[in-house]
PDB file of C-alpha atoms in Angstrom:
ATOM      1  CA  UNK A 349      11.107  29.787  -7.863  1.00  0.00           C
ATOM      2  CA  UNK A 350      13.516  26.638  -6.848  1.00  0.00           C
ATOM      3  CA  UNK A 351      15.917  27.310  -4.351  1.00  0.00           C
ATOM      4  CA  UNK A 352      19.719  27.092  -5.406  1.00  0.00           C
ATOM      5  CA  UNK A 353      20.409  24.070  -2.856  1.00  0.00           C
ATOM      6  CA  UNK A 354      17.250  21.747  -4.136  1.00  0.00           C
ATOM      7  CA  UNK A 355      17.619  19.219  -6.987  1.00  0.00           C
ATOM      8  CA  UNK A 356      15.051  18.612  -9.619  1.00  0.00           C
ATOM      9  CA  UNK A 357      15.816  16.033 -12.019  1.00  0.00           C
ATOM     10  CA  UNK A 358      15.672  17.873 -15.695  1.00  0.00           C
ATOM     11  CA  UNK A 359      12.835  15.098 -16.687  1.00  0.00           C
ATOM     12  CA  UNK A 360      10.717  15.946 -13.738  1.00  0.00           C
ATOM     13  CA  UNK A 361       7.678  18.214 -15.034  1.00  0.00           C
ATOM     14  CA  UNK A 362       6.938  21.325 -12.639  1.00  0.00           C
ATOM     15  CA  UNK A 363       4.292  23.781 -13.535  1.00  0.00           C
ATOM     16  CA  UNK A 364       4.249  27.482 -13.049  1.00  0.00           C
ATOM     17  CA  UNK A 365       4.611  28.880  -9.563  1.00  0.00           C
ATOM     18  CA  UNK A 366       5.762  26.105  -8.134  1.00  0.00           C
ATOM     19  CA  UNK A 367       7.961  26.849  -4.825  1.00  0.00           C
ATOM     20  CA  UNK A 368      10.696  24.374  -4.367  1.00  0.00           C
ATOM     21  CA  UNK A 369      12.695  24.683  -0.867  1.00  0.00           C
ATOM     22  CA  UNK A 370      16.587  23.855  -0.382  1.00  0.00           C
ATOM     23  CA  UNK A 371      17.488  20.702   0.217  1.00  0.00           C
ATOM     24  CA  UNK A 372      14.873  18.743  -1.559  1.00  0.00           C
ATOM     25  CA  UNK A 373      15.046  16.210  -4.086  1.00  0.00           C
ATOM     26  CA  UNK A 374      12.558  15.743  -7.091  1.00  0.00           C
ATOM     27  CA  UNK A 375      13.475  12.861  -9.446  1.00  0.00           C
ATOM     28  CA  UNK A 376      12.544  12.159 -12.943  1.00  0.00           C
ATOM     29  CA  UNK A 377       8.798  11.196 -13.980  1.00  0.00           C
ATOM     30  CA  UNK A 378       7.335  13.309 -11.304  1.00  0.00           C
ATOM     31  CA  UNK A 379       4.658  16.060 -12.028  1.00  0.00           C
ATOM     32  CA  UNK A 380       3.621  19.127  -9.686  1.00  0.00           C
ATOM     33  CA  UNK A 381       0.643  20.825 -10.633  1.00  0.00           C
ATOM     34  CA  UNK A 382       0.904  25.159 -10.147  1.00  0.00           C
ATOM     35  CA  UNK A 383       0.588  26.453  -6.884  1.00  0.00           C
ATOM     36  CA  UNK A 384       2.395  23.590  -4.795  1.00  0.00           C
ATOM     37  CA  UNK A 385       5.053  24.341  -2.377  1.00  0.00           C
ATOM     38  CA  UNK A 386       7.507  21.932  -1.451  1.00  0.00           C
ATOM     39  CA  UNK A 387       8.709  22.387   1.675  1.00  0.00           C
ATOM     40  CA  UNK A 388      12.597  21.744   2.624  1.00  0.00           C
ATOM     41  CA  UNK A 389      13.958  18.520   2.959  1.00  0.00           C
ATOM     42  CA  UNK A 390      11.236  16.648   1.161  1.00  0.00           C
ATOM     43  CA  UNK A 391      11.924  13.616  -1.350  1.00  0.00           C
ATOM     44  CA  UNK A 392       9.655  13.053  -4.025  1.00  0.00           C
ATOM     45  CA  UNK A 393      10.643   9.790  -6.190  1.00  0.00           C
ATOM     46  CA  UNK A 394       9.536   8.911  -9.699  1.00  0.00           C
ATOM     47  CA  UNK A 395       5.872   8.270 -10.406  1.00  0.00           C
ATOM     48  CA  UNK A 396       4.850  10.899  -8.055  1.00  0.00           C
ATOM     49  CA  UNK A 397       1.596  12.988  -9.486  1.00  0.00           C
ATOM     50  CA  UNK A 398       1.092  15.843  -7.378  1.00  0.00           C
ATOM     51  CA  UNK A 399      -1.981  18.228  -7.711  1.00  0.00           C
ATOM     52  CA  UNK A 400      -2.295  21.791  -7.770  1.00  0.00           C
ATOM     53  CA  UNK A 401      -1.948  24.076  -4.923  1.00  0.00           C
ATOM     54  CA  UNK A 402      -0.439  21.538  -2.433  1.00  0.00           C
ATOM     55  CA  UNK A 403       1.426  21.920   0.365  1.00  0.00           C
ATOM     56  CA  UNK A 404       4.322  19.092   1.670  1.00  0.00           C
ATOM     57  CA  UNK A 405       6.048  19.676   4.689  1.00  0.00           C
ATOM     58  CA  UNK A 406       9.505  19.091   5.728  1.00  0.00           C
ATOM     59  CA  UNK A 407      10.772  15.481   5.991  1.00  0.00           C
ATOM     60  CA  UNK A 408       7.827  13.925   3.697  1.00  0.00           C
ATOM     61  CA  UNK A 409       8.518  11.467   1.252  1.00  0.00           C
ATOM     62  CA  UNK A 410       6.299  10.841  -1.716  1.00  0.00           C
ATOM     63  CA  UNK A 411       6.085   8.108  -4.180  1.00  0.00           C
ATOM     64  CA  UNK A 412       8.856   5.696  -2.398  1.00  0.00           C
ATOM     65  CA  UNK A 413       8.804   1.812  -3.510  1.00  0.00           C
ATOM     66  CA  UNK A 414       6.626   0.080  -1.534  1.00  0.00           C
ATOM     67  CA  UNK A 415       7.661  -1.963   1.718  1.00  0.00           C
ATOM     68  CA  UNK A 416       5.980  -5.182  -0.284  1.00  0.00           C
ATOM     69  CA  UNK A 417       8.077  -8.087  -0.803  1.00  0.00           C
ATOM     70  CA  UNK A 418       6.238  -9.108  -3.966  1.00  0.00           C
ATOM     71  CA  UNK A 419       6.865  -5.646  -5.370  1.00  0.00           C
ATOM     72  CA  UNK A 420       8.964  -6.672  -8.595  1.00  0.00           C
ATOM     73  CA  UNK A 421       9.979  -3.187  -9.859  1.00  0.00           C
ATOM     74  CA  UNK A 422       6.716  -2.499 -11.826  1.00  0.00           C
ATOM     75  CA  UNK A 423       5.928   0.912 -13.149  1.00  0.00           C
ATOM     76  CA  UNK A 424       3.293   2.259 -10.644  1.00  0.00           C
ATOM     77  CA  UNK A 425       2.305   6.050  -9.359  1.00  0.00           C
ATOM     78  CA  UNK A 426       1.856   7.953  -6.389  1.00  0.00           C
ATOM     79  CA  UNK A 427      -1.387  10.685  -7.281  1.00  0.00           C
ATOM     80  CA  UNK A 428      -2.203  13.442  -4.680  1.00  0.00           C
ATOM     81  CA  UNK A 429      -5.012  15.651  -5.558  1.00  0.00           C
ATOM     82  CA  UNK A 430      -5.392  19.320  -5.788  1.00  0.00           C
ATOM     83  CA  UNK A 431      -5.231  21.433  -2.174  1.00  0.00           C
ATOM     84  CA  UNK A 432      -3.996  18.719  -0.327  1.00  0.00           C
ATOM     85  CA  UNK A 433      -1.779  19.258   2.848  1.00  0.00           C
ATOM     86  CA  UNK A 434       0.819  16.916   3.968  1.00  0.00           C
ATOM     87  CA  UNK A 435       2.620  17.779   7.045  1.00  0.00           C
ATOM     88  CA  UNK A 436       5.986  16.875   8.657  1.00  0.00           C
ATOM     89  CA  UNK A 437       7.590  13.156   7.704  1.00  0.00           C
ATOM     90  CA  UNK A 438       4.137  11.543   6.197  1.00  0.00           C
ATOM     91  CA  UNK A 439       5.403   8.645   3.878  1.00  0.00           C
ATOM     92  CA  UNK A 440       3.122   7.557   0.985  1.00  0.00           C
ATOM     93  CA  UNK A 441       4.294   4.599  -0.806  1.00  0.00           C
ATOM     94  CA  UNK A 442       3.774   3.866  -4.771  1.00  0.00           C
ATOM     95  CA  UNK A 443       1.526   1.400  -5.685  1.00  0.00           C
ATOM     96  CA  UNK A 444       1.875  -2.262  -6.446  1.00  0.00           C
ATOM     97  CA  UNK A 445       0.758  -4.552  -9.884  1.00  0.00           C
ATOM     98  CA  UNK A 446      -2.563  -4.825  -7.543  1.00  0.00           C
ATOM     99  CA  UNK A 447      -4.140  -1.521  -8.241  1.00  0.00           C
ATOM    100  CA  UNK A 448      -0.604   0.125  -9.862  1.00  0.00           C
ATOM    101  CA  UNK A 449      -1.222   3.524  -7.751  1.00  0.00           C
ATOM    102  CA  UNK A 450      -1.965   4.820  -4.554  1.00  0.00           C
ATOM    103  CA  UNK A 451      -4.305   7.741  -4.834  1.00  0.00           C
ATOM    104  CA  UNK A 452      -4.851  10.389  -2.090  1.00  0.00           C
ATOM    105  CA  UNK A 453      -7.779  12.824  -3.076  1.00  0.00           C
ATOM    106  CA  UNK A 454      -8.563  16.245  -3.150  1.00  0.00           C
ATOM    107  CA  UNK A 455      -8.337  18.789  -0.110  1.00  0.00           C
ATOM    108  CA  UNK A 456      -7.012  16.063   2.629  1.00  0.00           C
ATOM    109  CA  UNK A 457      -4.966  16.851   5.518  1.00  0.00           C
ATOM    110  CA  UNK A 458      -2.459  14.476   6.068  1.00  0.00           C
ATOM    111  CA  UNK A 459      -0.815  15.403   9.605  1.00  0.00           C
ATOM    112  CA  UNK A 460       2.303  14.519  10.763  1.00  0.00           C
ATOM    113  CA  UNK A 461       3.958  10.735  10.536  1.00  0.00           C
ATOM    114  CA  UNK A 462       1.063   9.363   8.655  1.00  0.00           C
ATOM    115  CA  UNK A 463       1.939   6.485   6.775  1.00  0.00           C
ATOM    116  CA  UNK A 464      -0.081   5.834   3.721  1.00  0.00           C
ATOM    117  CA  UNK A 465       1.345   2.265   2.086  1.00  0.00           C
ATOM    118  CA  UNK A 466       0.880   1.018  -1.550  1.00  0.00           C
ATOM    119  CA  UNK A 467      -2.794   0.369  -3.265  1.00  0.00           C
ATOM    120  CA  UNK A 468      -4.342   2.771  -0.664  1.00  0.00           C
ATOM    121  CA  UNK A 469      -7.232   5.173  -1.566  1.00  0.00           C
ATOM    122  CA  UNK A 470      -7.836   7.762   0.207  1.00  0.00           C
ATOM    123  CA  UNK A 471     -10.980   9.661  -1.049  1.00  0.00           C
ATOM    124  CA  UNK A 472     -11.315  13.517  -1.229  1.00  0.00           C
ATOM    125  CA  UNK A 473     -11.857  15.701   2.014  1.00  0.00           C
ATOM    126  CA  UNK A 474     -10.472  13.500   4.644  1.00  0.00           C
ATOM    127  CA  UNK A 475      -8.328  14.329   7.750  1.00  0.00           C
ATOM    128  CA  UNK A 476      -5.991  12.313   8.880  1.00  0.00           C
ATOM    129  CA  UNK A 477      -4.298  12.934  12.145  1.00  0.00           C
ATOM    130  CA  UNK A 478      -0.689  12.186  13.486  1.00  0.00           C
ATOM    131  CA  UNK A 479       1.012   8.836  13.444  1.00  0.00           C
ATOM    132  CA  UNK A 480      -2.122   7.130  11.709  1.00  0.00           C
ATOM    133  CA  UNK A 481      -0.572   3.923  10.138  1.00  0.00           C
ATOM    134  CA  UNK A 482      -2.423   2.926   7.043  1.00  0.00           C
ATOM    135  CA  UNK A 483      -1.393  -0.607   5.629  1.00  0.00           C
ATOM    136  CA  UNK A 484      -1.701  -1.793   1.868  1.00  0.00           C
ATOM    137  CA  UNK A 485      -4.875  -1.794  -0.216  1.00  0.00           C
ATOM    138  CA  UNK A 486      -7.087   0.078   2.379  1.00  0.00           C
ATOM    139  CA  UNK A 487      -9.829   2.219   1.157  1.00  0.00           C
ATOM    140  CA  UNK A 488     -10.914   5.360   3.298  1.00  0.00           C
ATOM    141  CA  UNK A 489     -14.441   7.118   2.066  1.00  0.00           C
ATOM    142  CA  UNK A 490     -14.658  11.009   1.812  1.00  0.00           C
ATOM    143  CA  UNK A 491     -15.160  13.181   4.733  1.00  0.00           C
ATOM    144  CA  UNK A 492     -13.549  10.460   6.923  1.00  0.00           C
ATOM    145  CA  UNK A 493     -12.138  11.664  10.471  1.00  0.00           C
ATOM    146  CA  UNK A 494      -9.093   9.236  11.694  1.00  0.00           C
ATOM    147  CA  UNK A 495      -7.834  10.313  15.040  1.00  0.00           C
ATOM    148  CA  UNK A 496      -4.145  10.127  16.052  1.00  0.00           C
ATOM    149  CA  UNK A 497      -2.136   7.143  16.196  1.00  0.00           C
ATOM    150  CA  UNK A 498      -4.515   4.533  14.774  1.00  0.00           C
ATOM    151  CA  UNK A 499      -3.268   1.444  13.168  1.00  0.00           C
ATOM    152  CA  UNK A 500      -5.331   0.327  10.317  1.00  0.00           C
ATOM    153  CA  UNK A 501      -5.023  -3.534   8.855  1.00  0.00           C
ATOM    154  CA  UNK A 502      -4.138  -3.864   5.195  1.00  0.00           C
ATOM    155  CA  UNK A 503      -7.570  -4.494   3.046  1.00  0.00           C
ATOM    156  CA  UNK A 504      -9.742  -2.626   5.690  1.00  0.00           C
ATOM    157  CA  UNK A 505     -12.516  -0.372   4.204  1.00  0.00           C
ATOM    158  CA  UNK A 506     -13.343   2.412   6.187  1.00  0.00           C
ATOM    159  CA  UNK A 507     -16.777   4.153   4.684  1.00  0.00           C
ATOM    160  CA  UNK A 508     -17.526   8.012   4.152  1.00  0.00           C
ATOM    161  CA  UNK A 509     -18.088  10.317   6.905  1.00  0.00           C
ATOM    162  CA  UNK A 510     -16.867   7.952   9.793  1.00  0.00           C
ATOM    163  CA  UNK A 511     -15.265   9.460  12.824  1.00  0.00           C
ATOM    164  CA  UNK A 512     -13.032   7.067  14.475  1.00  0.00           C
ATOM    165  CA  UNK A 513     -11.186   7.679  18.036  1.00  0.00           C
ATOM    166  CA  UNK A 514      -7.635   8.122  18.625  1.00  0.00           C
ATOM    167  CA  UNK A 515      -5.436   5.098  19.188  1.00  0.00           C
ATOM    168  CA  UNK A 516      -7.963   2.740  17.324  1.00  0.00           C
ATOM    169  CA  UNK A 517      -6.663  -0.648  16.040  1.00  0.00           C
ATOM    170  CA  UNK A 518      -8.809  -0.694  12.886  1.00  0.00           C
ATOM    171  CA  UNK A 519      -8.955  -4.587  12.183  1.00  0.00           C
ATOM    172  CA  UNK A 520     -12.406  -4.603  10.349  1.00  0.00           C
ATOM    173  CA  UNK A 521     -14.555  -2.462   7.937  1.00  0.00           C
ATOM    174  CA  UNK A 522     -16.467   0.634   9.375  1.00  0.00           C
ATOM    175  CA  UNK A 523     -19.529   1.067   7.935  1.00  0.00           C
ATOM    176  CA  UNK A 524     -19.972   4.726   6.792  1.00  0.00           C
ATOM    177  CA  UNK A 525     -21.728   7.748   8.720  1.00  0.00           C
ATOM    178  CA  UNK A 526     -20.622   5.602  11.994  1.00  0.00           C
ATOM    179  CA  UNK A 527     -18.689   7.112  14.777  1.00  0.00           C
ATOM    180  CA  UNK A 528     -16.430   4.234  16.475  1.00  0.00           C
ATOM    181  CA  UNK A 529     -14.326   3.732  19.487  1.00  0.00           C
ATOM    182  CA  UNK A 530     -13.362   1.322  22.349  1.00  0.00           C
ATOM    183  CA  UNK A 531     -11.049  -1.625  22.487  1.00  0.00           C
ATOM    184  CA  UNK A 532     -11.992  -4.090  20.453  1.00  0.00           C
ATOM    185  CA  UNK A 533     -13.149  -1.185  17.870  1.00  0.00           C
ATOM    186  CA  UNK A 534     -17.079  -0.412  17.752  1.00  0.00           C
ATOM    187  CA  UNK A 535     -20.073   1.581  16.701  1.00  0.00           C
ATOM    188  CA  UNK A 536     -20.652   4.144  19.048  1.00  0.00           C
ATOM    189  CA  UNK A 537     -23.313   6.040  17.182  1.00  0.00           C
ATOM    190  CA  UNK A 538     -24.062   7.900  14.076  1.00  0.00           C
ATOM    191  CA  UNK A 539     -21.678  10.867  13.040  1.00  0.00           C
ATOM    192  CA  UNK A 540     -24.450  13.461  13.183  1.00  0.00           C
ATOM    193  CA  UNK A 541     -22.665  16.569  14.290  1.00  0.00           C
ATOM    194  CA  UNK A 542     -20.213  15.696  11.322  1.00  0.00           C
ATOM    195  CA  UNK A 543     -23.034  14.747   8.787  1.00  0.00           C
ATOM    196  CA  UNK A 544     -24.968  17.910   9.486  1.00  0.00           C
ATOM    197  CA  UNK A 545     -21.831  20.236   9.199  1.00  0.00           C
ATOM    198  CA  UNK A 546     -21.451  18.328   5.686  1.00  0.00           C
ATOM    199  CA  UNK A 547     -25.039  19.547   4.579  1.00  0.00           C
ATOM    200  CA  UNK A 548     -27.047  16.570   5.757  1.00  0.00           C
ATOM    201  CA  UNK A 549     -30.751  17.479   6.918  1.00  0.00           C
ATOM    202  CA  UNK A 550     -32.309  16.267  10.251  1.00  0.00           C
ATOM    203  CA  UNK A 551     -34.520  13.786   8.368  1.00  0.00           C
ATOM    204  CA  UNK A 552     -31.445  12.238   6.337  1.00  0.00           C
ATOM    205  CA  UNK A 553     -29.377  11.814   9.839  1.00  0.00           C
ATOM    206  CA  UNK A 554     -32.742  10.260  11.299  1.00  0.00           C
ATOM    207  CA  UNK A 555     -32.725   7.566   8.667  1.00  0.00           C
ATOM    208  CA  UNK A 556     -29.262   6.423   9.132  1.00  0.00           C
ATOM    209  CA  UNK A 557     -29.908   6.332  12.927  1.00  0.00           C
ATOM    210  CA  UNK A 558     -32.774   4.024  11.746  1.00  0.00           C
ATOM    211  CA  UNK A 559     -30.672   1.549   9.838  1.00  0.00           C
ATOM    212  CA  UNK A 560     -27.910   1.302  12.374  1.00  0.00           C
ATOM    213  CA  UNK A 561     -30.443   0.593  14.849  1.00  0.00           C
ATOM    214  CA  UNK A 562     -31.429  -2.633  12.712  1.00  0.00           C
ATOM    215  CA  UNK A 563     -27.968  -3.657  12.512  1.00  0.00           C
ATOM    216  CA  UNK A 564     -26.695  -2.843  15.952  1.00  0.00           C
ATOM    217  CA  UNK A 565     -29.449  -2.549  18.724  1.00  0.00           C
ATOM    218  CA  UNK A 566     -32.243  -4.915  17.700  1.00  0.00           C
ATOM    219  CA  UNK A 567     -30.506  -8.500  17.962  1.00  0.00           C
ATOM    220  CA  UNK A 568     -30.865  -9.319  14.263  1.00  0.00           C
ATOM    221  CA  UNK A 569     -27.562 -11.247  12.889  1.00  0.00           C
ATOM    222  CA  UNK A 570     -26.464  -9.107   9.646  1.00  0.00           C
ATOM    223  CA  UNK A 571     -28.238 -10.640   6.914  1.00  0.00           C
ATOM    224  CA  UNK A 572     -31.663 -10.335   9.070  1.00  0.00           C
ATOM    225  CA  UNK A 573     -31.084  -7.022   9.466  1.00  0.00           C
ATOM    226  CA  UNK A 574     -30.155  -5.891   5.887  1.00  0.00           C
ATOM    227  CA  UNK A 575     -33.363  -7.572   5.086  1.00  0.00           C
ATOM    228  CA  UNK A 576     -35.439  -5.878   7.431  1.00  0.00           C
ATOM    229  CA  UNK A 577     -34.307  -2.905   6.560  1.00  0.00           C
ATOM    230  CA  UNK A 578     -34.750  -3.233   2.860  1.00  0.00           C
ATOM    231  CA  UNK A 579     -38.272  -4.076   3.881  1.00  0.00           C
ATOM    232  CA  UNK A 580     -39.061  -1.393   6.346  1.00  0.00           C
ATOM    233  CA  UNK A 581     -37.143   1.406   5.083  1.00  0.00           C
ATOM    234  CA  UNK A 582     -37.260   3.331   1.955  1.00  0.00           C
ATOM    235  CA  UNK A 583     -34.464   3.277  -0.506  1.00  0.00           C
ATOM    236  CA  UNK A 584     -32.578   6.353  -0.165  1.00  0.00           C
ATOM    237  CA  UNK A 585     -29.090   6.995  -0.895  1.00  0.00           C
ATOM    238  CA  UNK A 586     -27.665   6.684   2.301  1.00  0.00           C
ATOM    239  CA  UNK A 587     -29.859   3.515   2.983  1.00  0.00           C
ATOM    240  CA  UNK A 588     -28.417   1.789   0.128  1.00  0.00           C
ATOM    241  CA  UNK A 589     -24.853   3.387   0.548  1.00  0.00           C
ATOM    242  CA  UNK A 590     -24.881   1.273   4.157  1.00  0.00           C
ATOM    243  CA  UNK A 591     -26.313  -1.783   2.724  1.00  0.00           C
ATOM    244  CA  UNK A 592     -24.164  -2.224  -0.310  1.00  0.00           C
ATOM    245  CA  UNK A 593     -20.946  -1.479   2.213  1.00  0.00           C
ATOM    246  CA  UNK A 594     -22.160  -4.224   4.568  1.00  0.00           C
ATOM    247  CA  UNK A 595     -23.036  -6.776   2.057  1.00  0.00           C
ATOM    248  CA  UNK A 596     -19.389  -6.405   0.176  1.00  0.00           C
ATOM    249  CA  UNK A 597     -17.555  -6.028   3.651  1.00  0.00           C
ATOM    250  CA  UNK A 598     -15.270  -8.965   3.117  1.00  0.00           C
ATOM    251  CA  UNK A 599     -13.170  -8.693   6.225  1.00  0.00           C
ATOM    252  CA  UNK A 600     -16.923  -8.207   8.367  1.00  0.00           C
ATOM    253  CA  UNK A 601     -17.857  -4.876   9.824  1.00  0.00           C
ATOM    254  CA  UNK A 602     -17.051  -3.219  13.311  1.00  0.00           C
ATOM    255  CA  UNK A 603     -18.682  -4.832  16.404  1.00  0.00           C
ATOM    256  CA  UNK A 604     -21.822  -3.132  17.991  1.00  0.00           C
ATOM    257  CA  UNK A 605     -21.986  -1.313  21.420  1.00  0.00           C
ATOM    258  CA  UNK A 606     -20.290  -3.180  24.129  1.00  0.00           C
TER     259      UNK A 606
END
């Protein structure tokens, strides 16, 4: 299934039914799972671990060395989960000695010109729109939706099921289940439509909204809000996810409504 004008290093491990189109280059120490399509003019450097049934479009560069002056040639990897689509000219750099890997989960869509820097973690089922630039050490939770042309500061954490407006500058952590927009980036509500599409009940959505009223709307500081949430709202996985995320937010969280 390999076109004669493609180059594949003899030590690369290519599974059955992989298609490699013309002018693509696959280096040694690369593994590609069954059913994956590698479009023309794709470059896959050492350390790439690409799952099954992925689609990688022209111009993508996977597992290039990090753009990090501290990188010292250590052996690291880039992991791409099954059924993930990587569109034109996406770049994904492999890890450094911090985490030794950069990882994109299963069933993700990375649109054209996205950059994922070293040591990032993108969990399953994320959609990252065109030209989003993700700096090093960023963690993006599952089912996140990030609008086009966003710029994400290094070490930022983005929670599960968030929706972030296009063109945003993301300097602080974004708590789970929220929508955010404006400049500076601010909370603009709970991602209720996205949550219901993902199977959350009205009861779960209402509880999440109650939690965020304490955090953003009732005039408490963060410590007071978390204490009152734990006192007033019964424990659920969603409540605990929000509380733990905010408690561990080393960069602080985004602002409340402006």
